[in-house]
């Protein structure tokens, strides 16, 4: 038996797989309401998982050095994202908070949001995504420290299994001075909490 996992899947194969799932669920893929569903699902997957075609580090390569010596905390809060659980393929919906202490350069704030999006648009577990974002920023910008906090609701827990709604998960990754210096970490976490009291 040969391993086909490295062979690219074409659109026709992907749509056939959706028709198979519809039949498995007890539906008729040829009925009027479902006849275009395989095409729509494949289009949706192309959007939801577009992160596989991206290198999030590329977003951070254009930096700015004319910042008049600014070397204090930079925090971008409430970056909304949608991802999908790699265990159940169910949505993960949340927000990320990203901060860093620059050395001699800063990056455009939209690029931080694009890094979050690049990693979110893949099959994920929240812990891994949190670490990926932090390490990407650290590797490219080489700041004195990076902090990432993610809060998200996991539909694999709310719509199946234990069916617990209103539950969210929080993960964090602290690197550099965010890990080593309790005051810097506390300042970042205070920025994240601004307006939530």
PDB file of C-alpha atoms in Angstrom:
ATOM      1  CA  UNK A   1       0.000   0.000   0.000  1.00  0.00           C
ATOM      2  CA  UNK A   2       1.423   3.391  -0.978  1.00  0.00           C
ATOM      3  CA  UNK A   3       1.235   6.590   1.043  1.00  0.00           C
ATOM      4  CA  UNK A   4      -0.639   9.286  -0.922  1.00  0.00           C
ATOM      5  CA  UNK A   5      -0.402  11.952   1.820  1.00  0.00           C
ATOM      6  CA  UNK A   6       2.193  14.020  -0.073  1.00  0.00           C
ATOM      7  CA  UNK A   7       0.267  13.961  -3.365  1.00  0.00           C
ATOM      8  CA  UNK A   8      -1.690  17.184  -3.967  1.00  0.00           C
ATOM      9  CA  UNK A   9      -5.473  16.842  -3.830  1.00  0.00           C
ATOM     10  CA  UNK A  10      -7.306  18.478  -6.700  1.00  0.00           C
ATOM     11  CA  UNK A  11     -10.635  20.272  -6.399  1.00  0.00           C
ATOM     12  CA  UNK A  12     -12.657  17.360  -7.860  1.00  0.00           C
ATOM     13  CA  UNK A  13     -11.281  15.006  -5.187  1.00  0.00           C
ATOM     14  CA  UNK A  14     -12.055  17.517  -2.437  1.00  0.00           C
ATOM     15  CA  UNK A  15     -15.638  17.972  -3.655  1.00  0.00           C
ATOM     16  CA  UNK A  16     -16.069  14.183  -3.905  1.00  0.00           C
ATOM     17  CA  UNK A  17     -14.961  13.889  -0.273  1.00  0.00           C
ATOM     18  CA  UNK A  18     -17.698  16.339   0.775  1.00  0.00           C
ATOM     19  CA  UNK A  19     -20.298  14.327  -1.148  1.00  0.00           C
ATOM     20  CA  UNK A  20     -19.081  11.205   0.689  1.00  0.00           C
ATOM     21  CA  UNK A  21     -19.508  12.942   4.059  1.00  0.00           C
ATOM     22  CA  UNK A  22     -23.001  14.075   3.105  1.00  0.00           C
ATOM     23  CA  UNK A  23     -23.953  10.497   2.207  1.00  0.00           C
ATOM     24  CA  UNK A  24     -22.357   9.221   5.439  1.00  0.00           C
ATOM     25  CA  UNK A  25     -24.479  11.718   7.411  1.00  0.00           C
ATOM     26  CA  UNK A  26     -27.617  10.275   5.778  1.00  0.00           C
ATOM     27  CA  UNK A  27     -28.171  12.929   3.110  1.00  0.00           C
ATOM     28  CA  UNK A  28     -28.599  12.827  -0.648  1.00  0.00           C
ATOM     29  CA  UNK A  29     -25.858  15.027  -2.169  1.00  0.00           C
ATOM     30  CA  UNK A  30     -27.947  15.288  -5.364  1.00  0.00           C
ATOM     31  CA  UNK A  31     -30.963  16.947  -3.774  1.00  0.00           C
ATOM     32  CA  UNK A  32     -31.526  20.575  -4.762  1.00  0.00           C
ATOM     33  CA  UNK A  33     -30.350  22.172  -1.523  1.00  0.00           C
ATOM     34  CA  UNK A  34     -27.105  20.192  -1.438  1.00  0.00           C
ATOM     35  CA  UNK A  35     -26.087  19.913  -5.075  1.00  0.00           C
ATOM     36  CA  UNK A  36     -23.740  22.953  -4.839  1.00  0.00           C
ATOM     37  CA  UNK A  37     -22.655  22.311  -1.254  1.00  0.00           C
ATOM     38  CA  UNK A  38     -19.392  20.499  -2.131  1.00  0.00           C
ATOM     39  CA  UNK A  39     -18.277  23.482  -4.241  1.00  0.00           C
ATOM     40  CA  UNK A  40     -19.207  25.939  -1.486  1.00  0.00           C
ATOM     41  CA  UNK A  41     -17.458  23.901   1.219  1.00  0.00           C
ATOM     42  CA  UNK A  42     -14.253  23.674  -0.830  1.00  0.00           C
ATOM     43  CA  UNK A  43     -14.377  27.453  -1.376  1.00  0.00           C
ATOM     44  CA  UNK A  44     -14.862  27.958   2.359  1.00  0.00           C
ATOM     45  CA  UNK A  45     -11.941  25.657   3.174  1.00  0.00           C
ATOM     46  CA  UNK A  46      -9.709  27.602   0.794  1.00  0.00           C
ATOM     47  CA  UNK A  47     -10.534  30.753   2.796  1.00  0.00           C
ATOM     48  CA  UNK A  48     -10.455  29.204   6.283  1.00  0.00           C
ATOM     49  CA  UNK A  49      -7.115  27.494   5.724  1.00  0.00           C
ATOM     50  CA  UNK A  50      -5.372  30.126   3.623  1.00  0.00           C
ATOM     51  CA  UNK A  51      -2.689  30.347   6.322  1.00  0.00           C
ATOM     52  CA  UNK A  52      -0.933  27.331   4.850  1.00  0.00           C
ATOM     53  CA  UNK A  53      -0.031  29.450   1.817  1.00  0.00           C
ATOM     54  CA  UNK A  54       1.383  32.253   4.015  1.00  0.00           C
ATOM     55  CA  UNK A  55       4.688  32.724   5.793  1.00  0.00           C
ATOM     56  CA  UNK A  56       3.688  34.926   8.765  1.00  0.00           C
ATOM     57  CA  UNK A  57       7.326  35.947   9.279  1.00  0.00           C
ATOM     58  CA  UNK A  58       7.256  37.758   5.924  1.00  0.00           C
ATOM     59  CA  UNK A  59       4.761  40.272   7.337  1.00  0.00           C
ATOM     60  CA  UNK A  60       7.341  41.392   9.905  1.00  0.00           C
ATOM     61  CA  UNK A  61      10.316  41.897   7.598  1.00  0.00           C
ATOM     62  CA  UNK A  62       9.499  45.544   6.751  1.00  0.00           C
ATOM     63  CA  UNK A  63      10.325  47.586   9.833  1.00  0.00           C
ATOM     64  CA  UNK A  64      10.720  51.241  10.778  1.00  0.00           C
ATOM     65  CA  UNK A  65      13.721  52.653  12.606  1.00  0.00           C
ATOM     66  CA  UNK A  66      12.757  56.358  12.696  1.00  0.00           C
ATOM     67  CA  UNK A  67      10.876  56.206  15.978  1.00  0.00           C
ATOM     68  CA  UNK A  68      12.748  58.947  17.916  1.00  0.00           C
ATOM     69  CA  UNK A  69      14.282  56.391  20.265  1.00  0.00           C
ATOM     70  CA  UNK A  70      10.949  54.874  21.321  1.00  0.00           C
ATOM     71  CA  UNK A  71      11.724  51.781  23.382  1.00  0.00           C
ATOM     72  CA  UNK A  72       8.650  51.275  25.555  1.00  0.00           C
ATOM     73  CA  UNK A  73       5.937  48.647  25.396  1.00  0.00           C
ATOM     74  CA  UNK A  74       3.874  48.262  22.215  1.00  0.00           C
ATOM     75  CA  UNK A  75       0.597  46.347  22.620  1.00  0.00           C
ATOM     76  CA  UNK A  76      -2.057  45.495  20.052  1.00  0.00           C
ATOM     77  CA  UNK A  77      -5.209  44.292  21.800  1.00  0.00           C
ATOM     78  CA  UNK A  78      -8.346  42.480  20.733  1.00  0.00           C
ATOM     79  CA  UNK A  79      -7.177  41.010  17.424  1.00  0.00           C
ATOM     80  CA  UNK A  80     -10.213  38.918  16.511  1.00  0.00           C
ATOM     81  CA  UNK A  81      -9.556  35.621  14.786  1.00  0.00           C
ATOM     82  CA  UNK A  82     -11.268  32.435  13.654  1.00  0.00           C
ATOM     83  CA  UNK A  83      -9.375  29.176  13.566  1.00  0.00           C
ATOM     84  CA  UNK A  84     -10.257  25.476  13.543  1.00  0.00           C
ATOM     85  CA  UNK A  85      -9.475  22.754  16.050  1.00  0.00           C
ATOM     86  CA  UNK A  86      -7.156  20.171  14.552  1.00  0.00           C
ATOM     87  CA  UNK A  87      -8.817  17.417  16.592  1.00  0.00           C
ATOM     88  CA  UNK A  88     -12.442  17.945  15.497  1.00  0.00           C
ATOM     89  CA  UNK A  89     -12.196  20.505  12.657  1.00  0.00           C
ATOM     90  CA  UNK A  90     -14.581  22.705  14.659  1.00  0.00           C
ATOM     91  CA  UNK A  91     -14.237  26.503  14.889  1.00  0.00           C
ATOM     92  CA  UNK A  92     -12.127  28.260  17.505  1.00  0.00           C
ATOM     93  CA  UNK A  93     -13.234  31.883  17.800  1.00  0.00           C
ATOM     94  CA  UNK A  94     -11.352  34.376  19.897  1.00  0.00           C
ATOM     95  CA  UNK A  95      -9.077  37.329  20.251  1.00  0.00           C
ATOM     96  CA  UNK A  96      -5.349  37.725  20.610  1.00  0.00           C
ATOM     97  CA  UNK A  97      -3.355  40.371  22.454  1.00  0.00           C
ATOM     98  CA  UNK A  98       0.232  40.867  21.302  1.00  0.00           C
ATOM     99  CA  UNK A  99       2.943  43.007  22.836  1.00  0.00           C
ATOM    100  CA  UNK A 100       6.661  43.523  22.436  1.00  0.00           C
ATOM    101  CA  UNK A 101       9.481  45.726  23.722  1.00  0.00           C
ATOM    102  CA  UNK A 102      11.374  46.967  20.663  1.00  0.00           C
ATOM    103  CA  UNK A 103      15.114  47.276  20.417  1.00  0.00           C
ATOM    104  CA  UNK A 104      15.890  49.629  17.532  1.00  0.00           C
ATOM    105  CA  UNK A 105      12.960  49.017  15.161  1.00  0.00           C
ATOM    106  CA  UNK A 106       9.187  48.665  15.144  1.00  0.00           C
ATOM    107  CA  UNK A 107       6.746  47.059  12.753  1.00  0.00           C
ATOM    108  CA  UNK A 108       3.462  48.388  11.384  1.00  0.00           C
ATOM    109  CA  UNK A 109       0.670  47.324  13.720  1.00  0.00           C
ATOM    110  CA  UNK A 110      -1.397  45.754  10.950  1.00  0.00           C
ATOM    111  CA  UNK A 111       1.475  43.304  10.446  1.00  0.00           C
ATOM    112  CA  UNK A 112       1.005  41.975  13.984  1.00  0.00           C
ATOM    113  CA  UNK A 113      -2.643  41.274  13.154  1.00  0.00           C
ATOM    114  CA  UNK A 114      -1.545  39.533   9.940  1.00  0.00           C
ATOM    115  CA  UNK A 115       0.813  37.273  11.900  1.00  0.00           C
ATOM    116  CA  UNK A 116      -2.092  36.238  14.136  1.00  0.00           C
ATOM    117  CA  UNK A 117      -4.261  35.638  11.070  1.00  0.00           C
ATOM    118  CA  UNK A 118      -1.548  33.645   9.287  1.00  0.00           C
ATOM    119  CA  UNK A 119      -1.283  31.148  12.128  1.00  0.00           C
ATOM    120  CA  UNK A 120      -5.035  31.143  12.903  1.00  0.00           C
ATOM    121  CA  UNK A 121      -5.987  30.134   9.354  1.00  0.00           C
ATOM    122  CA  UNK A 122      -4.619  26.632   9.832  1.00  0.00           C
ATOM    123  CA  UNK A 123      -5.765  23.631  11.830  1.00  0.00           C
ATOM    124  CA  UNK A 124      -4.661  24.513  15.336  1.00  0.00           C
ATOM    125  CA  UNK A 125      -4.551  23.928  19.024  1.00  0.00           C
ATOM    126  CA  UNK A 126      -4.611  27.180  20.951  1.00  0.00           C
ATOM    127  CA  UNK A 127      -1.445  26.452  22.926  1.00  0.00           C
ATOM    128  CA  UNK A 128       0.581  25.903  19.748  1.00  0.00           C
ATOM    129  CA  UNK A 129      -0.848  28.983  18.044  1.00  0.00           C
ATOM    130  CA  UNK A 130       0.057  31.151  21.052  1.00  0.00           C
ATOM    131  CA  UNK A 131       3.662  29.926  20.976  1.00  0.00           C
ATOM    132  CA  UNK A 132       3.924  30.222  17.173  1.00  0.00           C
ATOM    133  CA  UNK A 133       2.895  33.890  17.221  1.00  0.00           C
ATOM    134  CA  UNK A 134       5.305  34.778  20.038  1.00  0.00           C
ATOM    135  CA  UNK A 135       8.273  32.930  18.542  1.00  0.00           C
ATOM    136  CA  UNK A 136       7.649  34.394  15.077  1.00  0.00           C
ATOM    137  CA  UNK A 137       7.774  37.948  16.471  1.00  0.00           C
ATOM    138  CA  UNK A 138      10.858  37.131  18.543  1.00  0.00           C
ATOM    139  CA  UNK A 139      12.711  35.475  15.649  1.00  0.00           C
ATOM    140  CA  UNK A 140      12.132  38.284  13.139  1.00  0.00           C
ATOM    141  CA  UNK A 141      12.069  41.499  15.198  1.00  0.00           C
ATOM    142  CA  UNK A 142      14.567  40.446  17.893  1.00  0.00           C
ATOM    143  CA  UNK A 143      12.865  42.614  20.534  1.00  0.00           C
ATOM    144  CA  UNK A 144      13.802  42.631  24.209  1.00  0.00           C
ATOM    145  CA  UNK A 145      10.633  40.689  24.937  1.00  0.00           C
ATOM    146  CA  UNK A 146       7.351  39.400  23.525  1.00  0.00           C
ATOM    147  CA  UNK A 147       4.030  38.651  25.181  1.00  0.00           C
ATOM    148  CA  UNK A 148       1.012  36.932  23.626  1.00  0.00           C
ATOM    149  CA  UNK A 149      -2.305  36.220  25.331  1.00  0.00           C
ATOM    150  CA  UNK A 150      -5.123  34.430  23.521  1.00  0.00           C
ATOM    151  CA  UNK A 151      -8.704  34.039  24.735  1.00  0.00           C
ATOM    152  CA  UNK A 152     -10.977  31.780  22.688  1.00  0.00           C
ATOM    153  CA  UNK A 153     -14.138  29.704  22.677  1.00  0.00           C
ATOM    154  CA  UNK A 154     -13.791  26.209  21.238  1.00  0.00           C
ATOM    155  CA  UNK A 155     -16.824  24.912  19.363  1.00  0.00           C
ATOM    156  CA  UNK A 156     -15.550  21.349  19.760  1.00  0.00           C
ATOM    157  CA  UNK A 157     -16.476  21.804  23.436  1.00  0.00           C
ATOM    158  CA  UNK A 158     -19.619  23.934  23.090  1.00  0.00           C
ATOM    159  CA  UNK A 159     -21.424  22.137  20.230  1.00  0.00           C
ATOM    160  CA  UNK A 160     -20.366  18.525  20.883  1.00  0.00           C
ATOM    161  CA  UNK A 161     -18.941  16.421  23.690  1.00  0.00           C
ATOM    162  CA  UNK A 162     -19.630  18.119  27.032  1.00  0.00           C
ATOM    163  CA  UNK A 163     -21.790  20.881  25.423  1.00  0.00           C
ATOM    164  CA  UNK A 164     -20.579  23.631  27.768  1.00  0.00           C
ATOM    165  CA  UNK A 165     -21.378  27.095  26.423  1.00  0.00           C
ATOM    166  CA  UNK A 166     -19.958  30.357  27.755  1.00  0.00           C
ATOM    167  CA  UNK A 167     -16.572  28.743  28.400  1.00  0.00           C
ATOM    168  CA  UNK A 168     -13.390  30.314  27.095  1.00  0.00           C
ATOM    169  CA  UNK A 169      -9.765  29.260  27.279  1.00  0.00           C
ATOM    170  CA  UNK A 170      -6.848  31.607  27.941  1.00  0.00           C
ATOM    171  CA  UNK A 171      -3.251  30.858  26.981  1.00  0.00           C
ATOM    172  CA  UNK A 172      -0.127  32.993  27.195  1.00  0.00           C
ATOM    173  CA  UNK A 173       3.466  32.919  26.022  1.00  0.00           C
ATOM    174  CA  UNK A 174       6.045  35.253  27.539  1.00  0.00           C
ATOM    175  CA  UNK A 175       9.537  35.542  26.061  1.00  0.00           C
ATOM    176  CA  UNK A 176      12.586  37.619  26.973  1.00  0.00           C
ATOM    177  CA  UNK A 177      11.971  40.310  29.581  1.00  0.00           C
ATOM    178  CA  UNK A 178       8.261  39.432  29.635  1.00  0.00           C
ATOM    179  CA  UNK A 179       9.276  36.101  31.163  1.00  0.00           C
ATOM    180  CA  UNK A 180      12.226  37.336  33.232  1.00  0.00           C
ATOM    181  CA  UNK A 181      10.866  40.591  34.685  1.00  0.00           C
ATOM    182  CA  UNK A 182       7.640  40.422  36.698  1.00  0.00           C
ATOM    183  CA  UNK A 183       7.092  44.195  36.375  1.00  0.00           C
ATOM    184  CA  UNK A 184       7.249  44.128  32.568  1.00  0.00           C
ATOM    185  CA  UNK A 185       4.926  41.127  32.460  1.00  0.00           C
ATOM    186  CA  UNK A 186       2.500  42.864  34.830  1.00  0.00           C
ATOM    187  CA  UNK A 187       2.546  46.046  32.705  1.00  0.00           C
ATOM    188  CA  UNK A 188       1.725  44.038  29.568  1.00  0.00           C
ATOM    189  CA  UNK A 189      -1.094  42.170  31.302  1.00  0.00           C
ATOM    190  CA  UNK A 190      -2.448  45.472  32.642  1.00  0.00           C
ATOM    191  CA  UNK A 191      -2.524  46.868  29.082  1.00  0.00           C
ATOM    192  CA  UNK A 192      -4.416  43.737  27.964  1.00  0.00           C
ATOM    193  CA  UNK A 193      -7.012  44.297  30.693  1.00  0.00           C
ATOM    194  CA  UNK A 194      -7.562  48.034  30.011  1.00  0.00           C
ATOM    195  CA  UNK A 195     -11.280  48.803  29.804  1.00  0.00           C
ATOM    196  CA  UNK A 196     -12.378  45.376  31.050  1.00  0.00           C
ATOM    197  CA  UNK A 197     -13.012  46.209  34.661  1.00  0.00           C
TER     198      UNK A 197
END
